[in-house]
Amino acid sequence: MRYPVDQRAETHEKIIGAASRSFRERGSEGKSIATLMKDLGLTHGGFYKHFESKEELYLDAIQRGLEEAGDRMTAAAKAAPKGKELRAVIEHYLSPAHLEHVGAGCVIAAIAQEIGRQPLSVREKINDAMRAYMNRLFPFMPGDNVAEKRRQFLILFPGMAGVLMTARAMTNSSAQKEMLSAARKFYLEAFVEKIEK
Amino acid sequence: MRYPVDQRAETHEKIIGAASRSFRERGSEGKSIATLMKDLGLTHGGFYKHFESKEELYLDAIQRGLEEAGDRMTAAAKAAPKGKELRAVIEHYLSPAHLEHVGAGCVIAAIAQEIGRQPLSVREKINDAMRAYMNRLFPFMPGDNVAEKRRQFLILFPGMAGVLMTARAMTNSSAQKEMLSAARKFYLEAFVEKIEK
DNA sequence: TGTACATCAGTGAACGCGCGTTCACTGATGTAC
DNA sequence: TGTACATCAGTGAACGCGCGTTCACTGATGTAC
């Protein structure tokens, strides 16, 4: 049957959105194409009208995930009072909400380890998206010049990602919260408080 | 045929050792039982004379990995001059060798994200092994009392794990090295240099 | 000491299952006349 | 305005494949006598 004009594009976007969440929550092999499509009220055959392979979807979904995560972080910064941008970014990143919502959160904290196991060509494209993410956020970092801001970013963000990922591996939720708040305090002191005064 | 008396135990250990490396390098689903056994010169059928299921092997191998990684770290500390133990631990953890040797390295930096996706019962057992790892290492942390040392451990180690995992997701090896050495400098300043003087 | 038998780590064919992918088909709507 | 036809997003049966797991079997050596 003939479908409404915009339906193709809408379905395409819905698949990427659902995959982006699913890959972060369950990894690249956690959900089959059939299940992914079924969750959207579709059948698996139609998938190949939108993507050449699951790997192509993986790339699109991860890139989308990094864009969305970048949106959230820059939005948090821009909503903060002048001079408090980095504080807001750290508090958002190391928040209980981010701990809980893997599927909508930082891609690195969710699936960096399986990114490291992808074929080189996949890793390179994801690296481009990671660089774009960094380029949106390093301006909020302390430092006099671009090189210093980037250097600070590359210490702070991987560190925070490690905290989130380790907390998520733990089962004791009060220990998770303690870890988060201890890390929040540490990174705020190390990156923000020496600046704000 | 009848095999030498110790062979059963030796084979059992060899399987755990190979799995412990493989799971860190490729994740829990990266290698089949058949391939794992073939690499040891065995066939897949015999596997079930040693383990009830792949999940049982996963648990044993991860626990073994945490023990071995703990051995390496405490050995690095004990080989260091008096008062330089934590420095040695950080330099070992954030070394190019550790970056490269995923299979023999920190379990958290290798597979924490998939640990977070395991069934609760599996996660709980792995959490016990993680606690044991922490208990061997927190004595080297700065602080007057046990609670403070643990708190410091839970900031430092997840942070370093995040650095390693993020570097491993990158394809540019000079950027990886720069990230490692910047992080080394940062964590040494934050955890060691304020103490050593 | 010599012989018959039991043992059991390891073998490899076979199983059911879920996966990614393919493909002939559907049918409501847009378009050509 | 009315009719015939083309379009193409989505359907669902079918495919080959690799996986975890099972199980009847093997056969060199230990043990009982």
Coordinates of C-alpha atoms (C1' of nucleotides) in Angstrom, one line a residue:
Chain A
M1 CA 0.0 0.0 0.0
R2 CA 1.0 3.6 -0.5
Y3 CA 2.0 5.4 2.7
P4 CA 1.8 9.1 3.7
V5 CA 4.6 11.2 2.2
D6 CA 6.6 11.7 5.4
Q7 CA 6.1 8.3 6.8
R8 CA 9.4 6.9 5.4
A9 CA 11.5 9.6 7.1
E10 CA 9.5 9.3 10.3
T11 CA 10.0 5.6 10.5
H12 CA 13.7 6.0 9.7
E13 CA 14.1 8.4 12.6
K14 CA 12.1 6.2 15.0
I15 CA 14.3 3.2 14.2
I16 CA 17.5 5.3 14.9
G17 CA 16.0 6.7 18.1
A18 CA 15.0 3.3 19.5
A19 CA 18.3 1.7 18.5
S20 CA 20.3 4.5 20.0
R21 CA 18.5 3.8 23.4
S22 CA 18.7 0.0 23.0
F23 CA 22.4 -0.1 22.1
R24 CA 23.3 2.0 25.1
E25 CA 21.1 -0.1 27.4
R26 CA 21.9 -3.6 26.1
G27 CA 24.9 -3.3 23.8
S28 CA 25.0 -3.9 20.1
E29 CA 23.8 -7.5 20.3
G30 CA 21.3 -7.1 23.1
K31 CA 18.3 -6.8 20.9
S32 CA 17.5 -8.4 17.5
I33 CA 16.4 -6.4 14.4
A34 CA 13.1 -8.3 14.7
T35 CA 12.5 -7.2 18.4
L36 CA 13.6 -3.7 17.7
M37 CA 11.1 -3.4 14.8
K38 CA 8.4 -5.1 16.8
D39 CA 8.7 -2.6 19.6
L40 CA 7.9 0.1 17.0
G41 CA 4.9 -1.9 15.7
L42 CA 6.7 -3.0 12.6
T43 CA 8.1 -6.3 11.2
H44 CA 11.7 -7.1 10.6
G45 CA 11.5 -7.3 6.8
G46 CA 11.0 -3.6 6.4
F47 CA 14.2 -2.8 8.3
Y48 CA 16.2 -3.3 5.1
K49 CA 14.2 -0.6 3.3
H50 CA 15.9 1.8 5.8
F51 CA 19.4 0.4 6.5
E52 CA 21.8 -1.8 4.6
S53 CA 22.8 -3.8 7.7
K54 CA 22.7 -3.8 11.4
E55 CA 26.2 -2.3 11.4
E56 CA 25.0 0.7 9.4
L57 CA 22.2 1.2 12.0
Y58 CA 24.8 0.9 14.8
L59 CA 26.9 3.7 13.3
D60 CA 23.9 6.0 12.8
A61 CA 22.5 5.2 16.2
I62 CA 25.8 5.8 18.1
Q63 CA 26.4 9.1 16.2
R64 CA 22.8 10.1 17.1
G65 CA 23.5 9.2 20.7
L66 CA 26.6 11.4 20.9
E67 CA 24.7 14.3 19.4
E68 CA 21.8 13.9 21.8
A69 CA 24.1 13.5 24.8
G70 CA 26.0 16.6 23.6
D71 CA 22.6 18.5 23.3
R72 CA 21.8 17.6 26.9
M73 CA 25.1 18.7 28.3
T74 CA 25.3 22.0 26.4
A75 CA 21.7 22.7 27.4
A76 CA 22.6 22.1 31.0
A77 CA 25.5 24.5 30.7
K78 CA 23.5 27.2 28.9
A79 CA 20.7 27.0 31.5
A80 CA 23.3 27.7 34.3
P81 CA 24.0 31.2 35.7
K82 CA 27.0 32.9 34.0
G83 CA 30.3 31.4 35.3
K84 CA 28.6 28.3 36.7
E85 CA 28.4 26.4 33.4
L86 CA 31.0 23.8 34.2
R87 CA 29.6 23.2 37.6
A88 CA 26.2 22.5 36.0
V89 CA 27.8 20.1 33.5
I90 CA 29.5 18.1 36.2
E91 CA 26.4 18.0 38.4
H92 CA 24.3 16.8 35.5
Y93 CA 26.8 14.2 34.4
L94 CA 27.3 12.8 37.9
S95 CA 23.6 12.9 38.8
P96 CA 21.4 10.0 40.0
A97 CA 19.2 10.6 37.0
H98 CA 22.1 10.0 34.6
L99 CA 23.2 6.9 36.6
E100 CA 19.7 5.5 36.1
H101 CA 18.9 6.5 32.5
V102 CA 21.6 4.6 30.6
G103 CA 19.7 4.7 27.3
A104 CA 19.4 8.4 27.2
G105 CA 22.8 9.1 28.7
C106 CA 26.5 9.4 27.8
V107 CA 27.4 7.0 25.0
I108 CA 31.0 6.5 26.3
A109 CA 29.8 5.6 29.8
A110 CA 27.4 3.1 28.2
I111 CA 29.3 1.3 25.4
A112 CA 32.9 2.6 25.1
Q113 CA 34.2 -0.9 25.7
E114 CA 32.4 -2.4 22.8
I115 CA 33.3 0.5 20.6
G116 CA 37.0 -0.5 21.3
R117 CA 36.2 -3.9 19.9
Q118 CA 34.5 -2.7 16.6
P119 CA 36.3 -2.9 13.2
L120 CA 38.7 0.0 12.6
S121 CA 36.4 1.6 10.0
V122 CA 33.5 1.7 12.5
R123 CA 35.8 3.0 15.3
E124 CA 37.1 5.8 13.1
K125 CA 33.6 7.1 12.3
I126 CA 32.6 6.9 15.9
N127 CA 35.8 8.8 16.8
D128 CA 34.7 11.6 14.5
A129 CA 31.5 11.9 16.5
M130 CA 33.4 11.7 19.8
R131 CA 35.5 14.6 18.6
A132 CA 32.4 16.6 17.7
Y133 CA 31.0 15.9 21.2
M134 CA 34.3 17.2 22.7
N135 CA 34.3 20.3 20.5
R136 CA 30.9 21.3 21.8
L137 CA 31.9 20.9 25.5
F138 CA 35.6 21.8 25.9
P139 CA 34.8 25.6 25.7
F140 CA 33.3 25.2 29.2
M141 CA 36.5 23.8 30.6
P142 CA 39.0 25.9 32.6
G143 CA 42.2 27.1 30.8
D144 CA 43.6 30.1 28.9
N145 CA 43.7 28.5 25.5
V146 CA 42.2 25.8 23.4
A147 CA 44.9 23.2 24.0
E148 CA 44.6 23.5 27.8
K149 CA 40.8 23.3 27.7
R150 CA 41.0 20.2 25.6
R151 CA 43.5 18.6 27.9
Q152 CA 41.3 19.3 30.9
F153 CA 38.3 17.9 29.0
L154 CA 40.2 14.7 28.3
I155 CA 40.9 14.2 32.0
L156 CA 37.5 15.2 33.3
F157 CA 35.1 13.4 31.0
P158 CA 36.7 9.9 30.8
G159 CA 37.1 10.1 34.6
M160 CA 33.4 10.8 35.1
A161 CA 32.4 8.2 32.5
G162 CA 34.5 5.6 34.5
V163 CA 32.6 6.6 37.7
L164 CA 29.2 6.2 36.1
M165 CA 30.1 2.9 34.5
T166 CA 31.6 1.5 37.7
A167 CA 28.6 2.6 39.7
R168 CA 26.3 0.9 37.2
A169 CA 28.2 -2.4 37.7
M170 CA 27.4 -2.3 41.4
T171 CA 24.3 -3.7 42.9
N172 CA 24.1 -1.8 46.1
S173 CA 22.2 1.4 45.3
S174 CA 23.2 3.3 48.3
A175 CA 26.9 2.5 47.6
Q176 CA 26.3 3.8 44.0
K177 CA 24.9 7.1 45.3
E178 CA 27.8 7.5 47.7
M179 CA 30.2 6.9 44.9
L180 CA 28.5 9.4 42.7
S181 CA 28.4 12.1 45.3
A182 CA 32.0 11.6 46.4
A183 CA 33.1 11.8 42.8
R184 CA 30.9 14.9 42.2
K185 CA 32.6 16.6 45.2
F186 CA 36.1 15.6 43.9
Y187 CA 35.6 16.7 40.3
L188 CA 34.0 20.0 41.4
E189 CA 36.9 20.8 43.6
A190 CA 39.5 19.8 41.0
F191 CA 37.9 21.6 38.0
V192 CA 35.5 24.2 39.2
E193 CA 36.2 25.5 42.7
K194 CA 39.7 26.7 41.9
I195 CA 38.2 28.7 39.0
E196 CA 35.0 30.1 40.5
K197 CA 36.8 32.2 43.1
Chain B
M1 CA 41.2 -43.3 27.8
R2 CA 42.6 -42.7 31.3
Y3 CA 44.4 -39.4 31.7
P4 CA 47.3 -38.4 34.1
V5 CA 46.0 -37.7 37.6
D6 CA 46.5 -33.9 37.6
Q7 CA 45.3 -33.4 34.1
R8 CA 41.7 -32.6 35.0
A9 CA 42.7 -29.8 37.4
E10 CA 45.2 -28.5 34.9
T11 CA 42.7 -28.4 32.1
H12 CA 40.2 -26.7 34.4
E13 CA 42.7 -24.0 35.2
K14 CA 43.7 -23.5 31.5
I15 CA 40.1 -23.0 30.5
I16 CA 39.5 -20.4 33.2
G17 CA 42.8 -18.6 32.3
A18 CA 42.0 -18.5 28.6
A19 CA 38.4 -17.4 29.2
S20 CA 39.5 -14.7 31.6
R21 CA 41.7 -13.2 28.9
S22 CA 39.1 -13.7 26.1
F23 CA 36.2 -12.2 28.0
R24 CA 38.3 -9.1 28.8
E25 CA 39.4 -8.8 25.2
R26 CA 36.2 -9.6 23.4
G27 CA 33.4 -9.6 25.9
S28 CA 31.2 -12.5 27.1
E29 CA 30.0 -13.4 23.6
G30 CA 33.1 -12.7 21.6
K31 CA 34.3 -16.3 21.5
S32 CA 32.3 -19.5 21.4
I33 CA 32.9 -22.5 23.7
A34 CA 34.0 -24.4 20.7
T35 CA 36.7 -21.8 19.7
L36 CA 37.8 -21.4 23.3
M37 CA 38.4 -25.1 23.7
K38 CA 40.0 -25.4 20.2
D39 CA 42.5 -22.8 21.2
L40 CA 43.5 -25.0 24.0
G41 CA 43.8 -28.0 21.7
L42 CA 40.5 -29.5 23.0
T43 CA 37.0 -30.1 21.6
H44 CA 33.8 -28.4 22.8
G45 CA 32.1 -31.5 24.2
G46 CA 34.6 -31.8 27.0
F47 CA 33.8 -28.3 28.3
Y48 CA 30.8 -29.6 30.2
K49 CA 33.0 -32.0 32.2
H50 CA 34.4 -28.8 33.8
F51 CA 31.6 -26.3 33.9
E52 CA 27.8 -26.4 34.1
S53 CA 27.3 -23.6 31.6
K54 CA 29.1 -20.7 29.9
E55 CA 27.7 -18.5 32.6
E56 CA 29.4 -20.5 35.3
L57 CA 32.7 -20.1 33.4
Y58 CA 32.0 -16.4 33.1
L59 CA 31.7 -16.0 36.8
D60 CA 34.8 -18.1 37.5
A61 CA 36.8 -16.3 34.9
I62 CA 35.8 -12.8 36.0
Q63 CA 36.6 -13.6 39.6
R64 CA 40.0 -15.0 38.5
G65 CA 40.6 -11.9 36.5
L66 CA 40.0 -9.6 39.4
E67 CA 42.3 -11.7 41.6
E68 CA 45.1 -11.6 39.0
A69 CA 44.6 -7.9 38.4
G70 CA 44.8 -7.4 42.2
D71 CA 48.0 -9.5 42.3
R72 CA 49.6 -7.3 39.6
M73 CA 48.7 -4.1 41.4
T74 CA 49.7 -5.1 44.8
A75 CA 53.0 -6.5 43.4
A76 CA 53.7 -3.1 41.8
A77 CA 53.0 -1.4 45.1
K78 CA 55.2 -3.8 47.0
A79 CA 58.1 -3.5 44.6
A80 CA 58.0 0.3 45.0
P81 CA 60.3 2.2 47.5
K82 CA 58.7 2.8 50.9
G83 CA 56.2 5.7 50.6
K84 CA 56.0 5.5 46.8
E85 CA 53.5 2.6 46.7
L86 CA 50.5 4.6 45.4
R87 CA 52.7 6.4 42.8
A88 CA 53.7 3.0 41.5
V89 CA 50.1 1.8 41.4
I90 CA 48.9 4.8 39.4
E91 CA 51.9 4.6 37.0
H92 CA 51.2 0.9 36.4
Y93 CA 47.5 1.4 35.9
L94 CA 47.9 4.3 33.5
S95 CA 50.8 2.8 31.6
P96 CA 51.0 2.2 27.8
A97 CA 51.4 -1.6 28.6
H98 CA 48.1 -1.7 30.5
L99 CA 46.4 0.3 27.7
E100 CA 47.6 -2.4 25.2
H101 CA 47.1 -5.6 27.2
V102 CA 43.3 -5.6 27.8
G103 CA 43.3 -9.4 28.3
A104 CA 45.6 -9.3 31.3
G105 CA 44.5 -5.9 32.7
C106 CA 41.9 -4.4 34.9
V107 CA 38.5 -6.2 34.6
I108 CA 36.5 -3.1 35.2
A109 CA 38.3 -1.1 32.5
A110 CA 37.6 -4.1 30.1
I111 CA 34.1 -5.2 30.8
A112 CA 32.3 -3.2 33.5
Q113 CA 29.6 -2.2 31.1
E114 CA 28.6 -5.7 30.3
I115 CA 28.8 -6.6 34.0
G116 CA 26.1 -3.9 34.6
R117 CA 23.9 -5.9 32.1
Q118 CA 24.3 -9.3 33.8
P119 CA 21.5 -10.9 35.8
L120 CA 21.4 -9.7 39.4
S121 CA 22.8 -12.9 40.8
V122 CA 25.8 -12.7 38.6
R123 CA 26.4 -9.1 39.4
E124 CA 26.2 -9.8 43.1
K125 CA 28.9 -12.4 42.9
I126 CA 31.1 -10.2 40.8
N127 CA 30.5 -7.4 43.3
D128 CA 32.0 -9.6 46.0
A129 CA 35.1 -10.0 43.9
M130 CA 35.3 -6.3 43.2
R131 CA 35.1 -5.6 46.9
A132 CA 37.9 -8.1 47.5
Y133 CA 40.0 -6.3 44.9
M134 CA 39.3 -3.0 46.6
N135 CA 40.2 -4.4 50.0
R136 CA 43.6 -5.3 48.8
L137 CA 44.3 -1.9 47.3
F138 CA 42.7 0.7 49.5
P139 CA 45.4 0.4 52.2
F140 CA 47.7 2.2 49.7
M141 CA 45.4 5.2 49.5
P142 CA 45.9 8.4 51.4
G143 CA 43.8 9.1 54.5
D144 CA 43.8 8.7 58.2
N145 CA 41.2 6.0 58.5
V146 CA 39.6 3.1 56.6
A147 CA 36.6 5.1 55.6
E148 CA 38.7 7.9 54.1
K149 CA 40.9 5.4 52.2
R150 CA 38.0 3.6 50.7
R151 CA 36.4 6.9 49.7
Q152 CA 39.6 7.9 47.9
F153 CA 39.9 4.5 46.2
L154 CA 36.3 4.8 44.9
I155 CA 37.2 8.1 43.3
L156 CA 40.7 7.2 41.9
F157 CA 40.1 3.7 40.5
P158 CA 36.8 4.2 38.6
G159 CA 38.3 7.4 37.2
M160 CA 41.5 5.7 35.9
A161 CA 39.3 2.9 34.5
G162 CA 37.4 5.4 32.5
V163 CA 40.6 6.9 31.1
L164 CA 41.8 3.5 30.0
M165 CA 38.5 2.5 28.4
T166 CA 38.1 5.8 26.6
A167 CA 41.6 5.7 25.3
R168 CA 40.9 2.2 24.0
A169 CA 37.9 3.4 22.1
M170 CA 40.1 5.9 20.3
T171 CA 42.0 5.0 17.1
N172 CA 44.7 7.6 17.1
S173 CA 47.5 6.0 19.2
S174 CA 49.4 9.2 19.8
A175 CA 46.2 10.8 21.1
Q176 CA 45.8 7.7 23.4
K177 CA 49.3 8.2 24.8
E178 CA 48.7 11.9 25.4
M179 CA 45.5 11.2 27.2
L180 CA 47.2 8.6 29.4
S181 CA 50.1 10.8 30.3
A182 CA 47.8 13.8 31.0
A183 CA 45.7 11.6 33.3
R184 CA 48.8 10.2 35.0
K185 CA 50.0 13.7 35.8
F186 CA 46.5 14.7 37.0
Y187 CA 45.9 11.7 39.3
L188 CA 49.5 11.8 40.7
E189 CA 49.0 15.4 41.6
A190 CA 45.6 14.8 43.1
F191 CA 46.4 11.7 45.1
V192 CA 50.1 11.4 45.6
E193 CA 52.0 14.6 45.5
K194 CA 50.0 16.3 48.3
I195 CA 51.0 13.2 50.4
E196 CA 54.6 12.6 49.5
K197 CA 55.8 15.9 50.8
Chain C
dT1 C1' 53.5 -61.0 38.3
dG2 C1' 49.7 -61.3 35.0
dT3 C1' 44.9 -60.6 33.5
dA4 C1' 40.2 -58.7 33.4
dC5 C1' 37.7 -55.0 34.3
dA6 C1' 36.3 -50.1 35.7
dT7 C1' 37.2 -45.4 35.2
dC8 C1' 36.3 -40.9 33.3
dA9 C1' 38.6 -36.7 30.5
dG10 C1' 38.0 -36.0 26.2
dT11 C1' 35.5 -36.7 21.3
dG12 C1' 32.4 -35.3 17.8
dA13 C1' 27.8 -35.9 15.7
dA14 C1' 23.5 -34.0 16.6
dC15 C1' 19.9 -31.0 18.7
dG16 C1' 17.0 -26.8 18.9
dC17 C1' 17.2 -22.0 18.7
dG18 C1' 17.7 -17.2 17.6
dC19 C1' 20.0 -14.4 14.6
dG20 C1' 20.8 -11.3 10.3
dT21 C1' 19.4 -11.2 5.9
dT22 C1' 16.6 -12.1 1.5
dC23 C1' 12.7 -11.9 -1.4
dA24 C1' 8.1 -12.4 -3.6
dC25 C1' 4.2 -10.3 -2.3
dT26 C1' 0.5 -6.6 -0.7
dG27 C1' -2.5 -2.8 -1.4
dA28 C1' -3.8 2.3 -0.5
dT29 C1' -2.7 6.3 -2.6
dG30 C1' -0.5 9.3 -6.2
dT31 C1' -0.3 10.1 -11.1
dA32 C1' -1.2 9.8 -16.2
dC33 C1' -4.6 10.0 -19.4
Chain D
dT1 C1' -14.3 14.1 -13.4
dG2 C1' -13.4 9.2 -13.9
dT3 C1' -10.4 5.1 -14.7
dA4 C1' -6.2 2.4 -15.2
dC5 C1' -1.9 1.8 -13.7
dA6 C1' 2.6 2.6 -11.1
dT7 C1' 4.6 3.2 -6.7
dC8 C1' 7.1 1.5 -2.7
dA9 C1' 6.9 1.1 2.7
dG10 C1' 5.9 -2.6 5.0
dT11 C1' 4.9 -8.0 5.5
dG12 C1' 6.2 -12.5 6.8
dA13 C1' 7.9 -17.1 5.2
dA14 C1' 12.2 -18.8 4.3
dC15 C1' 17.4 -19.1 4.1
dG16 C1' 22.0 -20.4 6.1
dC17 C1' 24.7 -20.0 10.0
dG18 C1' 26.8 -20.1 14.5
dC19 C1' 25.7 -20.8 19.0
dG20 C1' 25.2 -23.4 23.7
dT21 C1' 24.3 -27.8 25.1
dT22 C1' 23.6 -33.0 25.0
dC23 C1' 25.0 -37.7 24.7
dA24 C1' 26.7 -42.2 23.2
dC25 C1' 31.1 -43.4 22.6
dT26 C1' 36.5 -44.0 23.2
dG27 C1' 40.5 -46.1 25.1
dA28 C1' 44.9 -45.6 28.1
dT29 C1' 45.7 -46.4 32.6
dG30 C1' 44.6 -47.5 37.5
dT31 C1' 42.8 -51.2 40.4
dA32 C1' 41.0 -55.8 42.0
dC33 C1' 42.0 -60.3 42.0

